[in-house]
Structure formats: structure tokens, C-alpha cells
XYZ file of C-alpha atoms in Angstrom:
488
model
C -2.005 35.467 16.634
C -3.842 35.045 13.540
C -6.735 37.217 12.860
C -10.159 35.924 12.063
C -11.904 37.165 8.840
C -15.313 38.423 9.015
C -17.050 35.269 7.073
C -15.288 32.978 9.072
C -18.771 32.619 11.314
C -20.205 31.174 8.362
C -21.384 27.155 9.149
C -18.539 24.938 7.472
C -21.710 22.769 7.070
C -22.651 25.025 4.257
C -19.655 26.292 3.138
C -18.735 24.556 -0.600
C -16.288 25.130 -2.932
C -17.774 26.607 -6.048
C -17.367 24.208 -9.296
C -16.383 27.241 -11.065
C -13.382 28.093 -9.359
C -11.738 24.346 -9.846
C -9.691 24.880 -12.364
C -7.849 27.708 -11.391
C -6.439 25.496 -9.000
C -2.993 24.121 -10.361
C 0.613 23.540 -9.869
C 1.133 19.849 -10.759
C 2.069 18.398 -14.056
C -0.575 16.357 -16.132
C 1.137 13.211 -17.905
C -0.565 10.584 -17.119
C -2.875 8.669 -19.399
C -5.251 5.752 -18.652
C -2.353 3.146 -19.293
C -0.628 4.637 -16.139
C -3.271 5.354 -14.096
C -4.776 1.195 -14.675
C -0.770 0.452 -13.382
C -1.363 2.968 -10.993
C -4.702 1.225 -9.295
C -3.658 -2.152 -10.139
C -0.550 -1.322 -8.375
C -1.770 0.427 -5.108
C -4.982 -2.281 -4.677
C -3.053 -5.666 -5.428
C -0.732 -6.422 -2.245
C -1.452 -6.986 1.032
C -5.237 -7.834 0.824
C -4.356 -10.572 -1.662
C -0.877 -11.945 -0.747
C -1.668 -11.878 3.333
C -5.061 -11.259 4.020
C -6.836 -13.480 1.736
C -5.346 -16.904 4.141
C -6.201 -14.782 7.549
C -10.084 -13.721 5.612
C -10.384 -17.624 4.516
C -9.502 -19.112 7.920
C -11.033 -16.679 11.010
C -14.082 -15.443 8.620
C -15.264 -17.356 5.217
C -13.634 -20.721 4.410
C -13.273 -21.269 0.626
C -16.340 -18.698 0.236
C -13.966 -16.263 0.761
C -13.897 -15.695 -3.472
C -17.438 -14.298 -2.750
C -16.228 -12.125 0.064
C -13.610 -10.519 -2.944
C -17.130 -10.385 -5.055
C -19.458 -8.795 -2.631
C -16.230 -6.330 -1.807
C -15.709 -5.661 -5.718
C -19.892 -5.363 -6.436
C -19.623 -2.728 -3.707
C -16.334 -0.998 -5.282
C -18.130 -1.449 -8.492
C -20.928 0.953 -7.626
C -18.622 3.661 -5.707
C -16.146 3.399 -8.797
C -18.629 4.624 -11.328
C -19.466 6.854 -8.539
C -15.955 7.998 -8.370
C -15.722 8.363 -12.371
C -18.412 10.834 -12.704
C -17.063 13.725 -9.897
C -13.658 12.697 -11.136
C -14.442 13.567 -15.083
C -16.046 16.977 -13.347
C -13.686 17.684 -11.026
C -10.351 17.048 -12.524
C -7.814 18.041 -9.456
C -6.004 16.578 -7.289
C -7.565 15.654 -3.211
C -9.836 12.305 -4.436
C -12.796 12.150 -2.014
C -11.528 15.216 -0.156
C -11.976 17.476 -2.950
C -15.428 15.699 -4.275
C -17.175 16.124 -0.535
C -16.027 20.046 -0.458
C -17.985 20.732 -3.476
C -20.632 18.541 -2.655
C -21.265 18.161 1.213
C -19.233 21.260 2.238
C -16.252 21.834 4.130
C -16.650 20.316 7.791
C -17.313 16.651 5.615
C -15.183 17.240 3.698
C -12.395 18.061 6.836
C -13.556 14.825 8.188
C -13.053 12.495 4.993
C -9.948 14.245 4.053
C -8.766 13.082 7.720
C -10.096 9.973 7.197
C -8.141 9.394 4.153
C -4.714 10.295 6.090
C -5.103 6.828 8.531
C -6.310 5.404 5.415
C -3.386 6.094 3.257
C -0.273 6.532 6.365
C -1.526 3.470 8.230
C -1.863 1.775 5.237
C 1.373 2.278 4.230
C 3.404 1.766 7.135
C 1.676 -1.473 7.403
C 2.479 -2.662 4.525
C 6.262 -1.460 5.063
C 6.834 -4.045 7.709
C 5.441 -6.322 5.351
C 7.765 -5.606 2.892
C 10.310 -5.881 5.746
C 9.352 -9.166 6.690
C 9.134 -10.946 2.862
C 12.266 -9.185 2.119
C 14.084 -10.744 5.144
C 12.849 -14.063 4.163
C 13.977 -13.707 1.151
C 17.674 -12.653 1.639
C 17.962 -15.291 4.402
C 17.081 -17.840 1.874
C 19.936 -16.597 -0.129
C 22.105 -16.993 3.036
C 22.378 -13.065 3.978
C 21.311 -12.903 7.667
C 20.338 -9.273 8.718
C 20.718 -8.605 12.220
C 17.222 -9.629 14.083
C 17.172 -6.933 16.148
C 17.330 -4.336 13.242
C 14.285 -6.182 11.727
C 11.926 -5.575 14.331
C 10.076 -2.714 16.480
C 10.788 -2.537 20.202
C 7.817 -4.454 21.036
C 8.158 -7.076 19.381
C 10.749 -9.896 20.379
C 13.169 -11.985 17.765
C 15.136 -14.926 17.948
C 18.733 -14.270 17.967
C 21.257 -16.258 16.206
C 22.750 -18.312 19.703
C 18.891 -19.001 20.227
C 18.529 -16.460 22.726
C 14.990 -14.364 22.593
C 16.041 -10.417 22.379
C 13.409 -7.253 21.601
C 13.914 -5.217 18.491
C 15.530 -2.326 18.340
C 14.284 -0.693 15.027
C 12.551 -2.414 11.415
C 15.138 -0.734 9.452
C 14.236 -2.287 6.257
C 10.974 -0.937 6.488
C 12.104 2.485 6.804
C 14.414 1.981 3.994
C 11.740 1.293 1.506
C 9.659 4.102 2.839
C 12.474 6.327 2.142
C 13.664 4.982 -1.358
C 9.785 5.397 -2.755
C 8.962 8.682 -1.173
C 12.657 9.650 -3.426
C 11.305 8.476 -6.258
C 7.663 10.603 -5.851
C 9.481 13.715 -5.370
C 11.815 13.125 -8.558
C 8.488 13.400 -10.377
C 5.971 11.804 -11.378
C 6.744 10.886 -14.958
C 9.777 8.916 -13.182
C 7.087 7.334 -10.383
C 4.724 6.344 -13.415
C 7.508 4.187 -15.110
C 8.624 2.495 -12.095
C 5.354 1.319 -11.126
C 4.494 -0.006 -13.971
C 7.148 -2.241 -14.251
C 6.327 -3.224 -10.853
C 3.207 -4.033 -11.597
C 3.643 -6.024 -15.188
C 6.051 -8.061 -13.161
C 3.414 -8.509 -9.998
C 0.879 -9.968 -12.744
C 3.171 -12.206 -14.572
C 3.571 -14.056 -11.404
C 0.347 -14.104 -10.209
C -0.747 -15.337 -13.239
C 1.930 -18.168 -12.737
C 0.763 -19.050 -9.556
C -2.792 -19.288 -10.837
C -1.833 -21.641 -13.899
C 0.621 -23.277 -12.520
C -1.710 -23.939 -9.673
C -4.700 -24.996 -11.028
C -4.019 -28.595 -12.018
C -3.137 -29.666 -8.651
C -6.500 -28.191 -6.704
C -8.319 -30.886 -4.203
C -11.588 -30.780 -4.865
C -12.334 -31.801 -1.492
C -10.676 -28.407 0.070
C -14.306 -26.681 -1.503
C -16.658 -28.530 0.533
C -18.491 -27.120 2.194
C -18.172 -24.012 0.247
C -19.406 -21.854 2.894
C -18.940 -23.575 6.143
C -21.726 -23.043 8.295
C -21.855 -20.316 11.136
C -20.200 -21.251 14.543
C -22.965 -18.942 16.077
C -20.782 -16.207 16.347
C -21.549 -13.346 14.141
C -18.730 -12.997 11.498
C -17.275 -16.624 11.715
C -18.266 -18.470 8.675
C -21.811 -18.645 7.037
C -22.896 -15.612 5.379
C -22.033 -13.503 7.713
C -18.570 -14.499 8.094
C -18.486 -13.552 4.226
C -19.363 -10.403 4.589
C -16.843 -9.669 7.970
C -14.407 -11.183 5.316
C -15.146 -8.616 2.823
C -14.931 -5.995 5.656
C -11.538 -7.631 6.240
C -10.147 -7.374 2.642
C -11.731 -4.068 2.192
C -8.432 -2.081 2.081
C -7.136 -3.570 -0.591
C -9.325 -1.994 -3.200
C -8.293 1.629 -2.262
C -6.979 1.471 -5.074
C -8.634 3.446 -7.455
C -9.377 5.996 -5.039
C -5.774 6.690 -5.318
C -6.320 7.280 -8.605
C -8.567 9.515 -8.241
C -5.990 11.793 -6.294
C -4.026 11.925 -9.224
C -6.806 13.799 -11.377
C -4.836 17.439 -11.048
C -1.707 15.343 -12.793
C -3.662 13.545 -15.397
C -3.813 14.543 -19.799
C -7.318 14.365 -20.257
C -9.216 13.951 -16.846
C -12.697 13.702 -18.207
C -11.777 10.734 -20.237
C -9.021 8.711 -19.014
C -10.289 8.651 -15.031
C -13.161 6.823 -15.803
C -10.985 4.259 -17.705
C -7.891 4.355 -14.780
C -10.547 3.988 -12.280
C -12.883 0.968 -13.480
C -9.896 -0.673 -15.930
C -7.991 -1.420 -12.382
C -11.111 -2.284 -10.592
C -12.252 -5.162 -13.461
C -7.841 -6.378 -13.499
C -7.980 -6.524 -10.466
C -11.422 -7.892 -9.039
C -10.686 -10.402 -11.662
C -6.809 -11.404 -10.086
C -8.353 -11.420 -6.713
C -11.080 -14.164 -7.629
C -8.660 -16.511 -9.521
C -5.687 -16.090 -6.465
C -8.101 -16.490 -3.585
C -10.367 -19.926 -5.661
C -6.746 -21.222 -6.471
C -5.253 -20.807 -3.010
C -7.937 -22.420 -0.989
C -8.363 -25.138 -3.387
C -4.494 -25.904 -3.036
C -4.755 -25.958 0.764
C -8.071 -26.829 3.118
C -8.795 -23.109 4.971
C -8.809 -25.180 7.938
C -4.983 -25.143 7.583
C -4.141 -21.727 7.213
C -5.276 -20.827 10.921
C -2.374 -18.738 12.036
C -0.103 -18.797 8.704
C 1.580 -15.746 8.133
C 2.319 -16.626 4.651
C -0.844 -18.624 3.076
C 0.667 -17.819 -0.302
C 4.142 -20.285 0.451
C 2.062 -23.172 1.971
C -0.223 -23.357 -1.088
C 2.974 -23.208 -3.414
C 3.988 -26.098 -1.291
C 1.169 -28.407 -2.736
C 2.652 -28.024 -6.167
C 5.904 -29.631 -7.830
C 7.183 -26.184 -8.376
C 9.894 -25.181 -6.450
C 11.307 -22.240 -8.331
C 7.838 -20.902 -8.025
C 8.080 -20.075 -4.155
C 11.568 -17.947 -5.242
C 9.034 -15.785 -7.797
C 6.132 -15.879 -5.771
C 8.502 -14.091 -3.456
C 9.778 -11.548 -5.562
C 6.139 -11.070 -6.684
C 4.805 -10.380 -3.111
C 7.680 -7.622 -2.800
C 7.179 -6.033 -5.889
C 3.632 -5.635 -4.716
C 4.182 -3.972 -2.013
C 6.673 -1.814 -3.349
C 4.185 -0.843 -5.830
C 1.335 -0.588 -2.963
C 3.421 1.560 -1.049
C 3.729 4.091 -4.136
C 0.486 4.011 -4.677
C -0.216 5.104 -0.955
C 2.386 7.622 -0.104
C 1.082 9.101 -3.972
C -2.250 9.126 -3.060
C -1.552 10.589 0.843
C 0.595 13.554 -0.574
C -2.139 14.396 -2.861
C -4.835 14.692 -0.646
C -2.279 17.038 2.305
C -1.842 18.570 -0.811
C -5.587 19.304 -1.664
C -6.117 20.291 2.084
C -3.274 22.556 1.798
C -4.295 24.358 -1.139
C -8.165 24.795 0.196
C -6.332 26.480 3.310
C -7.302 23.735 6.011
C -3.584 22.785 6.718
C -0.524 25.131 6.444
C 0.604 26.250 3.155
C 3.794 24.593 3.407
C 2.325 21.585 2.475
C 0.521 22.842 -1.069
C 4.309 23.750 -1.699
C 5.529 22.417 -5.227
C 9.261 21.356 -5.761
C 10.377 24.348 -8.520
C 11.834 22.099 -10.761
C 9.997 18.570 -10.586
C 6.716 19.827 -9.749
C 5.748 17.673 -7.426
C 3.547 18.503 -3.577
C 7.567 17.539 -2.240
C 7.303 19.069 0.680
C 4.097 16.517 1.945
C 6.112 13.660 0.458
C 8.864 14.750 3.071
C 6.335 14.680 5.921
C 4.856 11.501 5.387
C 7.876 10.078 4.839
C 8.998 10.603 8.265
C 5.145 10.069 9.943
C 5.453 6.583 8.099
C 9.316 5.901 9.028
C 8.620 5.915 12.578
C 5.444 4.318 12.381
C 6.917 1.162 10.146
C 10.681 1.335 12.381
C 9.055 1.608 15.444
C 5.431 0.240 16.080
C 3.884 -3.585 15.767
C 0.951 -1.963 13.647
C 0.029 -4.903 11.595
C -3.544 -4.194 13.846
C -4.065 -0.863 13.219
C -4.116 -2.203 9.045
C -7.810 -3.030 9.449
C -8.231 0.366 10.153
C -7.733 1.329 6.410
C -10.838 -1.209 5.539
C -13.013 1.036 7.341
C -11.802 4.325 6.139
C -12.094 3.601 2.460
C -15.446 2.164 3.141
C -16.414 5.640 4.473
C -15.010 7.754 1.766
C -16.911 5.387 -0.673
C -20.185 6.482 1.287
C -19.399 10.128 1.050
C -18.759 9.938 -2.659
C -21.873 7.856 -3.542
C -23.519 10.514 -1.610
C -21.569 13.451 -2.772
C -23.524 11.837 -6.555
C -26.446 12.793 -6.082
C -25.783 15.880 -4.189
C -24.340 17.718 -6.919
C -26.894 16.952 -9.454
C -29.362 18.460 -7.226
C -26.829 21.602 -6.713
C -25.356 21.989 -10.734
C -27.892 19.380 -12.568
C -26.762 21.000 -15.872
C -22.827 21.210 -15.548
C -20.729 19.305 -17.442
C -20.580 15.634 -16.740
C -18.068 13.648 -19.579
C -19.347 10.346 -17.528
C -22.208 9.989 -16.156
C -23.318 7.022 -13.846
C -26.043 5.229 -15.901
C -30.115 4.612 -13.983
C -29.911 8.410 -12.012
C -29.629 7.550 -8.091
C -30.066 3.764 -8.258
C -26.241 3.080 -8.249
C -25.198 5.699 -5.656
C -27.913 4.712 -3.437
C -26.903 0.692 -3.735
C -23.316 1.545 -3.535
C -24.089 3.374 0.412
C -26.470 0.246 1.136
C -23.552 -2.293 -0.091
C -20.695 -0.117 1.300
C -22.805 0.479 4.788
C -23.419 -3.006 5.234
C -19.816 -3.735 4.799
C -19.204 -1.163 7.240
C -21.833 -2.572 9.802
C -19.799 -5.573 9.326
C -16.449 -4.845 10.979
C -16.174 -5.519 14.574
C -17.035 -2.527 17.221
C -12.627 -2.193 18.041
C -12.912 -0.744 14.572
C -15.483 1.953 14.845
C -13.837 2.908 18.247
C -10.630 3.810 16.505
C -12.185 5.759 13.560
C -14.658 7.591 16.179
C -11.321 8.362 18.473
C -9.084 9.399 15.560
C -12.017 11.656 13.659
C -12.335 13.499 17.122
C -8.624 14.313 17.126
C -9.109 15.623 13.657
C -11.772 17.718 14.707
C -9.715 19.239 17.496
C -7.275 20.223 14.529
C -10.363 21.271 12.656
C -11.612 24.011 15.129
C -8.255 24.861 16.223
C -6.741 25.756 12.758
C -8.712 24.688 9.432
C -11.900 26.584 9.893
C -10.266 29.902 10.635
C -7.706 29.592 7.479
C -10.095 27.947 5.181
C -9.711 30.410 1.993
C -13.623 30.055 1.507
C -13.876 31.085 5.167
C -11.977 34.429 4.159
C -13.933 35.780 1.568
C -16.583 38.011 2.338
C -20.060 37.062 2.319
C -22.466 37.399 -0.840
């Protein structure tokens, strides 16, 4: 039975962790400059959201306005990313929002948001493993090398078998397979991790600059009008409402740069280059989003992509291109090979954070002795995400990551002007420009966003933040390290 030290009665409400005991806080190599950490959000944010989601957003929610949906969604990123760059150039260690709400908002928010950021991050990334799964399936099969269908797919979900027969899965082995291969290379290091992903990603832009090029000359003007198709009277289903549930749709995919921010504890310079790894990806990548999505649904009528699976291969289909369905292909996997490195980075960093603050065991704050990375978490997740990916049709449970990065951006808009109430006169190498103007509009444009996503949504992030808080009061509060030191 663990014993309970005397402070531990203390309100986690107003328990924070001190600014000036930070930087004592290490264990994990710094090598990363901005050039990574751009790779690094470009990497993690360009994937799903804009290969899949962009023909479901376009279709159930916005039409062709569905470029303004990535617009509103990047103005609103825009505002929690400078956000972000100022308690990152402070606060240079590793735990992203986590860390930033436990100096800020104190430790019970800062339980919850680090929570939040574990179905944002291992949702996330089995989701986007049975992606992977599915493209790379395709792809093989168009070079005539037929995986066995039942080896390709969960239990609950049914597959055609080669004599025609219908059969349920057994296991999406693929999926697992990736899982496992990038949660290798994060433990080899991160150096190694660095490298890979950005050859990922130079590759992932080459094509989707193709596709946007290639593209363009053979857009029907027609497919644009009207630009925003007027609301069915349903809230959410086209007009300007339906832009904004789209921009609650495609949400997740600019969690990007809060990955980044986890990697603060392995960064050179913190102060300088996560400001530039933080907005650099958010402009690259704002800017890909807007080109894909006005070239896609000028290629093919949003009217058409009702139910397609793969928006990206129909609109290739309007062109002369052949050979550019093979790269788009390869493009889509390499993006979610890099998305998927960007998550299961991101995750181990903030179990890592949580760890080290004494809110989860300590196995978890664990560093391998000779790679120096959180392995240890990377081990956990790997098998948490496995049997998620292998074993469970969760392509529903991916909206849940729109709403969890929505409220982490919240908390660290808020977390802004907290702390220059608490430590106006510490150190700030960035500093959001106009005092509280941008926090405040980046919780108005992230809330509204929020407000946006259908009430299924809120009901899973209400049940699964109530589970955390059973963990919370079972286990974090009593081994929090600030809960064990004495009072005064």
C-alpha cells in the first residue's frame, strides 16, 4: 500500500509546477533543429485529413467550400500556434499541452489534457494504421500480390474472399506491421526517426505538388457552382454551417504542430527553433491543404464523392495521367507512414511528461541507456495501438482526435494569458504580438469549432475524461511529485 504524503491534501486545482524547476528536468537528447521539426509537423498534420477526409468533408458537410473549411480550421490553428510558440520558447521540455497547462492551470487540467492528448494521439494513430493497411493492399493487389482477405481485416468487419464467398476478418495484420516497424525506428533514436521522416515527407510533397499541377488544367469550372451549396436545413449540411462542421471534421489533421511541441525537451535551441517548427509547418501545410482540396473538387463535382473511400483516385481519374494514380498511391502511404511517426512521437512524449511529473508509473519516464529515447512508452503504445489497428473497425472513433486537439488548443490559448498574470516578467524569446487579443480569438475560433461537432462526439470525450479521472484519483494525485513535497 502506498503511503500518502502530508501535502497530498493540497487542491490539484492549485497545485503548479514552478517555472523554475523546468529545466532540471532532462533525459532526452536535443538534435533537432527547425528543418526537422517543419518535416516533423508537415509530416504528422498532412495524411489522413487531406488524402481521405477532405472527399467525406466536401460531400456530407461543405461542397467545394470545403477550401474555406481548411481556412477557418488553419485561422483557428493560426492563433493557438503562436499560442503554442510562446509557452514552447519558455518551457522547452518535452509533454506539449500537458506540460504548458501544469504550469499554467495546475495539475488536475493539466491530468485532464494530458489524457486528452492520449485518444488524441493512440486513436489517431491506430486509425490511420488501417488506413495505411487499406492503401497498401490496394496497392500490392494492383501489382498482382493478393494478401489473404481475412488477414486484412478486424473481426467485425466482413471481406470478400477470392471464390466470391463473404468471410469476417480475422486480424489487419498489415496495420500492426507498420505500427510495429515505426515504433522500432522511435526507439533506435531520434536522430534515426528525424531522417526517415523527412524523406517521407519531401517525397509526400513532391507528389502532392504533382497532383496539384498536373491537375489544374483539367478543372470544370462548373464543379464550383454553387460554391457553398445552400443549407438542407439541417445544421452542419452545407451553407455556412456545414463549413464550419467541415472544419470540425478535418480538425485532426492539424495536430500537427502540437506534436512538435512534444518534442521541445529533444530540440538544439528551443526558444528559437519551436516557434519556426511550429508556424513553418502550419503556413506548408495550410497552404498544401488549400491547393489539394480547390484542385480535387474542381476535378470532380462533390456531389460525386458521396460514399468514396478514395476521393483522391476518382479525381486522378479526370486527368490523362495514368502513372499519376501509381504515385498518388505511394504518396498517400508515405503520408501515413510519416503521420503515424509523428503520432506515436508525440504520444510517447507526453506518457513520458506524465511519467516524469509522477502522475503515471515511473516505468514509463524510463530512458533506453544507450539511445536515449522514453523506450519503454514507445513499447506500450505500440501494443495499445496493435490491437486497436489488428482488431477494431475504428475508422469512427478518428473524429474523436478533431475534438481533442481542439481542446488542448483551448487550454493553451488559455494557459497564455495565465502565465503572464502568474510570471509577467520571465523570459519569453517569442512573444504573441497585441497582449490577449490572439489567445482570446484563438478560444472563440477553436470553441466554435468545437460547438460544431455533433453531440456523439462530446459524449465520447465526456465518457473517456471520466475514466481518466477514475485513474486520476486512484493513482496520479497521490504520486504527483508536487503532491509530495511539503507545504510552504
Amino acid at each position: 500500500m502506498s503511503q500518502r504524503p502530508a501535502s497530498s491534501a493540497a487542491s490539484p486545482f492549485t497545485r503548479c509546477m514552478p517555472l523554475d524547476k523546468l529545466e532540471t528536468k532532462l533525459g532526452l537528447k536535443r538534435v533537432l533543429g527547425p528543418g526537422s521539426l517543419i518535416a516533423l509537423g508537415v509530416g504528422t498534420t498532412i495524411g489522413a485529413g487531406l488524402f481521405s477526409l477532405t472527399g467525406i468533408a466536401a460531400s456530407e458537410n461543405a461542397g467545394p467550400a470545403v477550401v474555406l473549411s481548411f481556412l477557418v480550421a488553419a485561422i483557428a490553428c493560426g492563433f493557438a500556434g503562436l499560442c503554442y510558440s510562446e509557452l514552447a520558447s519558455m518551457i522547452p521540455i518535452a509533454g506539449s499541452a500537458y506540460t504548458y497547462a501544469y504550469v499554467t492551470l495546475g495539475e488536475l487540467v493539466a491530468w485532464i489534457i494530458g489524457w486528452d492528448l492520449v485518444l488524441e494521439y493512440a486513436v489517431g494513430a491506430a486509425t490511420v494504421a488501417v488506413s495505411w493497411s487499406r492503401y497498401v493492399v490496394s496497392l500490392l493487389d494492383s501489382w498482382g500480390l493478393v494478401l489473404p482477405p481475412r488477414f486484412t481485416a478486424s473481426p467485425f468487419e466482413t471481406v470478400m474472399m477470392p471464390d466470391g464467398s463473404m468471410a469476417s476478418g480475422l486480424v489487419n495484420l498489415p496495420a500492426a506491421v507498420v505500427i510495429c516497424f515505426v515504433s522500432m525506428i522511435l526507439i533506435r533514436g531520434i536522430t534515426q526517426s528525424a531522417i526517415v521522416n523527412s524523406v517521407i515527407v519531401t517525397i509526400k510533397l513532391l507528389i502532392i505538388a504533382a497532383f496539384i499541377g498536373f491537375g489544374f488544367s483539367y478543372i470544370n469550372p462548373s464543379n464550383y457552382h454553387p460554391f457553398i451549396p445552400p443549407n438542407d436545413g439541417t445544421f452542419g449540411h452545407f451553407g455556412w454551417s456545414g463549413i464550419m462542421r467541415a472544419a470540425g471534421t478535418i480538425f485532426f489533421a492539424y495536430v500537427g504542430f502540437d506534436a512538435v511541441s512534444t518534442t521541445a525537451q529533444e530540440t538544439k535551441n528551443p526558444a528559437r527553433d519551436m516557434p519556426i517548427g511550429i508556424l513553418g509547418s502550419l503556413v506548408v501545410c495550410t497552404l498544401a491543404y488549400v491547393g489539394f482540396s480547390y484542385v480535387m473538387t474542381g476535378l470532380v463535382n462533390y456531389k460525386d464523392m458521396v460514399g468514396d473511400a478514395a476521393p483522391v483516385a476518382t479525381a486522378i481519374n479526370h486527368t490523362p495521367f495514368p502513372w499519376l494514380q501509381l504515385a498518388i498511391k505511394i504518396g498517400i502511404i508515405c503520408g501515413f507512414t510519416s503521420v503515424l511517426m509523428g503520432l506515436l512521437l508525440g504520444q510517447s512524449r507526453v506518457f513520458f511528461a506524465m511519467s516524469r511529473d509522477g502522475l503515471l508509473p515511473p516505468m514509463f519516464s524510463k530512458t533506453h541507456p544507450r539511445y536515449q529515447t522514453p523506450w519503454l512508452s514507445n513499447l506500450f503504445f505500440m501494443l495499445i495501438t496493435c490491437l486497436l489497428s489488428a482488431f477494431l473497425p475504428i475508422s469512427d472513433l478518428g473524429h474523436m482526435t478533431s475534438i481533442g486537439t481542439l481542446l488542448a488548443f483551448v487550454l493553451v490559448c488559455a494557459g497564455v494569458m495565465v502565465l503572464r498574470r502568474k510570471a509577467p516578467d520571465a523570459k519569453r524569446a517569442f512573444r504573441v504580438p497585441g497582449g490577449n487579443i490572439i489567445p482570446i480569438l484563438g478560444i472563440l475560433s477553436c470553441g466554435s469549432v468545437m460547438v460544431a461537432l455533433d453531440t456523439l462526439t462530446w459524449v465520447r470525450l465526456v465518457i473517456w475524461l471520466a475514466i481518466g479521472m477514475v485513474i486520476y484519483m486512484a493513482y496520479g494525485r497521490y504520486h504527483s511529485k508536487l503532491a509530495q513535497q511539503p507545504e510552504g
